[in-house]
PDB file of C-alpha atoms and ligand atoms in Angstrom:
ATOM      1  CA  MET R   1      -8.857 -89.748 -39.450  1.00 83.00           C
ATOM      2  CA  ALA R   2      -7.411 -93.342 -39.388  1.00 90.00           C
ATOM      3  CA  SER R   3      -4.252 -93.624 -41.370  1.00 95.00           C
ATOM      4  CA  ASP R   4      -1.791 -96.526 -41.874  1.00 97.00           C
ATOM      5  CA  PRO R   5       1.757 -95.376 -42.166  1.00 96.00           C
ATOM      6  CA  ASN R   6       2.801 -98.430 -44.478  1.00 97.00           C
ATOM      7  CA  CYS R   7      -0.110 -97.749 -46.969  1.00 98.00           C
ATOM      8  CA  ILE R   8       0.791 -96.231 -50.290  1.00 98.00           C
ATOM      9  CA  PHE R   9      -2.757 -94.799 -50.700  1.00 98.00           C
ATOM     10  CA  CYS R  10      -2.511 -93.081 -47.258  1.00 98.00           C
ATOM     11  CA  LYS R  11       0.759 -91.600 -48.364  1.00 98.00           C
ATOM     12  CA  ILE R  12      -0.712 -90.444 -51.754  1.00 98.00           C
ATOM     13  CA  ALA R  13      -3.623 -88.902 -49.526  1.00 98.00           C
ATOM     14  CA  ALA R  14      -1.172 -87.105 -47.323  1.00 97.00           C
ATOM     15  CA  GLY R  15       0.748 -85.848 -50.287  1.00 97.00           C
ATOM     16  CA  ALA R  16       3.877 -87.701 -49.185  1.00 97.00           C
ATOM     17  CA  ILE R  17       3.885 -89.578 -52.514  1.00 98.00           C
ATOM     18  CA  PRO R  18       3.029 -87.567 -55.681  1.00 98.00           C
ATOM     19  CA  SER R  19      -0.142 -88.153 -57.862  1.00 98.00           C
ATOM     20  CA  ARG R  20      -1.887 -86.689 -60.778  1.00 98.00           C
ATOM     21  CA  LYS R  21      -4.986 -85.365 -59.134  1.00 98.00           C
ATOM     22  CA  VAL R  22      -8.447 -85.291 -60.584  1.00 98.00           C
ATOM     23  CA  HIS R  23     -10.357 -84.123 -57.541  1.00 98.00           C
ATOM     24  CA  GLU R  24      -9.933 -83.547 -53.916  1.00 98.00           C
ATOM     25  CA  ASP R  25     -12.133 -82.639 -50.952  1.00 98.00           C
ATOM     26  CA  ASP R  26     -12.093 -83.059 -47.197  1.00 98.00           C
ATOM     27  CA  GLU R  27     -12.846 -86.803 -47.428  1.00 98.00           C
ATOM     28  CA  ILE R  28     -12.055 -88.109 -50.656  1.00 98.00           C
ATOM     29  CA  LEU R  29      -9.158 -88.015 -53.336  1.00 98.00           C
ATOM     30  CA  ALA R  30      -9.202 -88.997 -57.034  1.00 99.00           C
ATOM     31  CA  PHE R  31      -6.154 -89.435 -59.010  1.00 98.00           C
ATOM     32  CA  HIS R  32      -5.043 -91.124 -62.183  1.00 98.00           C
ATOM     33  CA  ASP R  33      -3.875 -94.780 -61.963  1.00 98.00           C
ATOM     34  CA  ILE R  34      -0.221 -95.167 -62.513  1.00 98.00           C
ATOM     35  CA  ALA R  35      -0.908 -98.222 -64.986  1.00 98.00           C
ATOM     36  CA  PRO R  36      -4.014 -97.326 -66.903  1.00 98.00           C
ATOM     37  CA  TRP R  37      -6.144 -99.924 -68.403  1.00 98.00           C
ATOM     38  CA  ALA R  38      -8.201 -97.501 -70.496  1.00 98.00           C
ATOM     39  CA  PRO R  39      -7.722 -93.930 -72.034  1.00 98.00           C
ATOM     40  CA  VAL R  40      -9.524 -92.711 -68.928  1.00 98.00           C
ATOM     41  CA  HIS R  41      -8.493 -94.496 -65.755  1.00 98.00           C
ATOM     42  CA  PHE R  42      -8.562 -92.880 -62.269  1.00 99.00           C
ATOM     43  CA  LEU R  43      -8.960 -94.007 -58.782  1.00 99.00           C
ATOM     44  CA  LEU R  44     -11.273 -92.658 -56.003  1.00 98.00           C
ATOM     45  CA  ILE R  45     -10.328 -93.153 -52.501  1.00 98.00           C
ATOM     46  CA  PRO R  46     -11.446 -92.188 -48.914  1.00 98.00           C
ATOM     47  CA  LYS R  47      -8.823 -90.114 -47.296  1.00 98.00           C
ATOM     48  CA  GLU R  48      -9.489 -92.264 -44.236  1.00 98.00           C
ATOM     49  CA  HIS R  49      -7.719 -95.690 -44.211  1.00 98.00           C
ATOM     50  CA  ILE R  50     -10.267 -98.303 -44.983  1.00 98.00           C
ATOM     51  CA  ALA R  51      -8.560-101.557 -45.980  1.00 98.00           C
ATOM     52  CA  SER R  52     -11.360-102.805 -48.391  1.00 98.00           C
ATOM     53  CA  LEU R  53     -15.001-102.448 -49.164  1.00 98.00           C
ATOM     54  CA  ALA R  54     -15.342-105.484 -46.836  1.00 98.00           C
ATOM     55  CA  ASN R  55     -14.041-103.420 -44.197  1.00 98.00           C
ATOM     56  CA  ALA R  56     -16.539-100.426 -44.631  1.00 98.00           C
ATOM     57  CA  GLU R  57     -18.836 -99.962 -41.624  1.00 98.00           C
ATOM     58  CA  PRO R  58     -22.269 -98.487 -41.322  1.00 98.00           C
ATOM     59  CA  ARG R  59     -20.736 -95.100 -40.432  1.00 98.00           C
ATOM     60  CA  HIS R  60     -19.072 -95.092 -43.778  1.00 98.00           C
ATOM     61  CA  GLU R  61     -22.440 -95.287 -45.722  1.00 98.00           C
ATOM     62  CA  ALA R  62     -22.590 -91.586 -46.757  1.00 98.00           C
ATOM     63  CA  LEU R  63     -18.819 -91.480 -47.704  1.00 98.00           C
ATOM     64  CA  LEU R  64     -19.448 -94.510 -50.014  1.00 98.00           C
ATOM     65  CA  GLY R  65     -22.518 -92.690 -51.492  1.00 98.00           C
ATOM     66  CA  ARG R  66     -20.377 -89.517 -52.202  1.00 98.00           C
ATOM     67  CA  MET R  67     -17.835 -91.681 -53.889  1.00 98.00           C
ATOM     68  CA  MET R  68     -20.342 -93.295 -56.165  1.00 98.00           C
ATOM     69  CA  ALA R  69     -21.943 -90.047 -56.972  1.00 98.00           C
ATOM     70  CA  LEU R  70     -18.723 -88.369 -57.984  1.00 98.00           C
ATOM     71  CA  ALA R  71     -17.600 -91.298 -60.308  1.00 98.00           C
ATOM     72  CA  PRO R  72     -19.996 -90.008 -63.175  1.00 98.00           C
ATOM     73  CA  LYS R  73     -19.227 -86.421 -62.704  1.00 98.00           C
ATOM     74  CA  LEU R  74     -15.287 -86.713 -62.640  1.00 98.00           C
ATOM     75  CA  ALA R  75     -15.721 -89.512 -65.582  1.00 98.00           C
ATOM     76  CA  LEU R  76     -17.351 -86.750 -67.919  1.00 98.00           C
ATOM     77  CA  GLU R  77     -14.729 -84.127 -66.734  1.00 98.00           C
ATOM     78  CA  GLN R  78     -11.845 -86.549 -67.453  1.00 98.00           C
ATOM     79  CA  GLY R  79     -13.141 -87.149 -71.133  1.00 98.00           C
ATOM     80  CA  CYS R  80     -15.299 -90.142 -70.801  1.00 98.00           C
ATOM     81  CA  GLU R  81     -18.133 -89.875 -73.456  1.00 98.00           C
ATOM     82  CA  PRO R  82     -21.691 -89.507 -72.232  1.00 98.00           C
ATOM     83  CA  TYR R  83     -24.103 -92.580 -71.255  1.00 98.00           C
ATOM     84  CA  PRO R  84     -25.182 -94.643 -73.135  1.00 98.00           C
ATOM     85  CA  ALA R  85     -23.102 -94.465 -76.127  1.00 98.00           C
ATOM     86  CA  GLY R  86     -19.901 -93.688 -74.080  1.00 98.00           C
ATOM     87  CA  GLY R  87     -20.053 -94.573 -70.271  1.00 98.00           C
ATOM     88  CA  PHE R  88     -17.438 -95.975 -68.060  1.00 98.00           C
ATOM     89  CA  ARG R  89     -16.655 -99.006 -65.902  1.00 98.00           C
ATOM     90  CA  VAL R  90     -16.497 -98.714 -61.934  1.00 98.00           C
ATOM     91  CA  MET R  91     -14.652-101.516 -60.387  1.00 98.00           C
ATOM     92  CA  VAL R  92     -13.765-102.314 -56.552  1.00 98.00           C
ATOM     93  CA  ASN R  93     -11.428-105.127 -56.274  1.00 98.00           C
ATOM     94  CA  THR R  94     -12.017-106.688 -52.785  1.00 99.00           C
ATOM     95  CA  GLY R  95      -9.567-109.207 -51.209  1.00 98.00           C
ATOM     96  CA  ALA R  96      -7.156-111.766 -52.885  1.00 98.00           C
ATOM     97  CA  HIS R  97      -9.890-113.400 -54.835  1.00 98.00           C
ATOM     98  CA  GLY R  98     -11.299-110.003 -55.972  1.00 98.00           C
ATOM     99  CA  GLY R  99      -7.725-109.168 -57.264  1.00 98.00           C
ATOM    100  CA  GLN R 100      -7.090-106.432 -54.635  1.00 98.00           C
ATOM    101  CA  GLU R 101      -3.492-105.304 -54.738  1.00 98.00           C
ATOM    102  CA  VAL R 102      -3.626-102.106 -52.730  1.00 98.00           C
ATOM    103  CA  HIS R 103      -5.341-102.551 -49.255  1.00 98.00           C
ATOM    104  CA  HIS R 104      -6.994 -99.097 -48.957  1.00 98.00           C
ATOM    105  CA  LEU R 105     -10.402 -98.839 -50.498  1.00 98.00           C
ATOM    106  CA  HIS R 106     -10.549 -97.489 -54.015  1.00 99.00           C
ATOM    107  CA  LEU R 107     -13.042 -97.296 -56.866  1.00 98.00           C
ATOM    108  CA  HIS R 108     -11.497 -97.839 -60.356  1.00 98.00           C
ATOM    109  CA  VAL R 109     -13.183 -95.449 -62.954  1.00 98.00           C
ATOM    110  CA  MET R 110     -12.329 -96.571 -66.523  1.00 98.00           C
ATOM    111  CA  GLY R 111     -13.610 -95.218 -69.813  1.00 98.00           C
ATOM    112  CA  GLY R 112     -12.878 -93.915 -73.288  1.00 98.00           C
ATOM    113  CA  PRO R 113     -12.960 -95.374 -76.669  1.00 98.00           C
ATOM    114  CA  ARG R 114     -12.226 -99.186 -77.028  1.00 98.00           C
ATOM    115  CA  PRO R 115     -10.048-101.228 -77.348  1.00 97.00           C
ATOM    116  CA  TRP R 116      -8.477-100.820 -73.929  1.00 98.00           C
ATOM    117  CA  ALA R 117      -5.158-102.148 -72.815  1.00 97.00           C
ATOM    118  CA  LYS R 118      -6.987-104.408 -70.408  1.00 95.00           C
ATOM    119  CA  GLY R 119     -10.627-105.064 -69.329  1.00 91.00           C
TER     120      GLY R 119
HETATM  121  P1  5GP W 201      -6.195-102.887 -57.157  1.00 96.59           P
HETATM  122  O1  5GP W 201      -5.513-104.234 -58.026  1.00 96.59           O
HETATM  123  O2  5GP W 201      -5.825-103.105 -55.748  1.00 96.59           O
HETATM  124  O3  5GP W 201      -7.608-102.876 -57.369  1.00 96.59           O
HETATM  125  O4  5GP W 201      -5.506-101.612 -57.837  1.00 96.59           O
HETATM  126  C1  5GP W 201      -4.553-100.980 -57.433  1.00 96.59           C
HETATM  127  C2  5GP W 201      -4.275 -99.951 -58.574  1.00 96.59           C
HETATM  128  O5  5GP W 201      -3.413 -98.962 -57.956  1.00 96.59           O
HETATM  129  C3  5GP W 201      -3.532-100.525 -59.877  1.00 96.59           C
HETATM  130  O6  5GP W 201      -4.388-100.173 -60.915  1.00 96.59           O
HETATM  131  C4  5GP W 201      -2.190 -99.774 -59.722  1.00 96.59           C
HETATM  132  O7  5GP W 201      -1.856 -99.491 -61.013  1.00 96.59           O
HETATM  133  C5  5GP W 201      -2.481 -98.599 -59.014  1.00 96.59           C
HETATM  134  N1  5GP W 201      -1.360 -98.025 -58.252  1.00 96.59           N
HETATM  135  C6  5GP W 201      -0.441 -98.778 -57.478  1.00 96.59           C
HETATM  136  N2  5GP W 201       0.527 -97.916 -56.978  1.00 96.59           N
HETATM  137  C7  5GP W 201       0.179 -96.669 -57.399  1.00 96.59           C
HETATM  138  C8  5GP W 201       0.887 -95.416 -57.254  1.00 96.59           C
HETATM  139  O8  5GP W 201       1.878 -95.247 -56.486  1.00 96.59           O
HETATM  140  N3  5GP W 201       0.354 -94.397 -57.804  1.00 96.59           N
HETATM  141  C9  5GP W 201      -0.855 -94.525 -58.527  1.00 96.59           C
HETATM  142  N4  5GP W 201      -1.240 -93.297 -59.223  1.00 96.59           N
HETATM  143  N5  5GP W 201      -1.396 -95.638 -58.865  1.00 96.59           N
HETATM  144  C10 5GP W 201      -0.930 -96.848 -58.194  1.00 96.59           C
HETATM  145 ZN1   ZN W 202      -4.413 -96.307 -46.572  1.00 96.59          ZN
END
């Protein structure tokens, strides 16, 4: 599986940097964001190093689908209230204009009662 030795999320995926885990399976890790915008704010990453959504390839389609399908399940488990009164935000910052700071593909999942610290 592709990994980048200089990538902070690859290090988190490998357990070399600790994180507060929300979910882990063979292909996907979810962990709490270190600087949350909202009462619930976690990140979903592929364990494989994919630099951004713009770098995803056709072979990643099933993986991307699994990540999206996990988001609502984990959101509820982490305390987001049910749709439609509750719900959550999924955000995938991509590239400089998209506001991406960590260049390893990640889905932000944010929820919980407003106001939020950001967003
Ligand atoms: P981006 O701006 O690339 O979409 O978001 C990167 C996110 O990663 C930010 O929300 C930031 O707080 C989070 N982050 C950066 N470094 C770490 C870290 O070492 N651990 C955790 N848990 N989150 C991090
Ligand atoms: Zn990486």
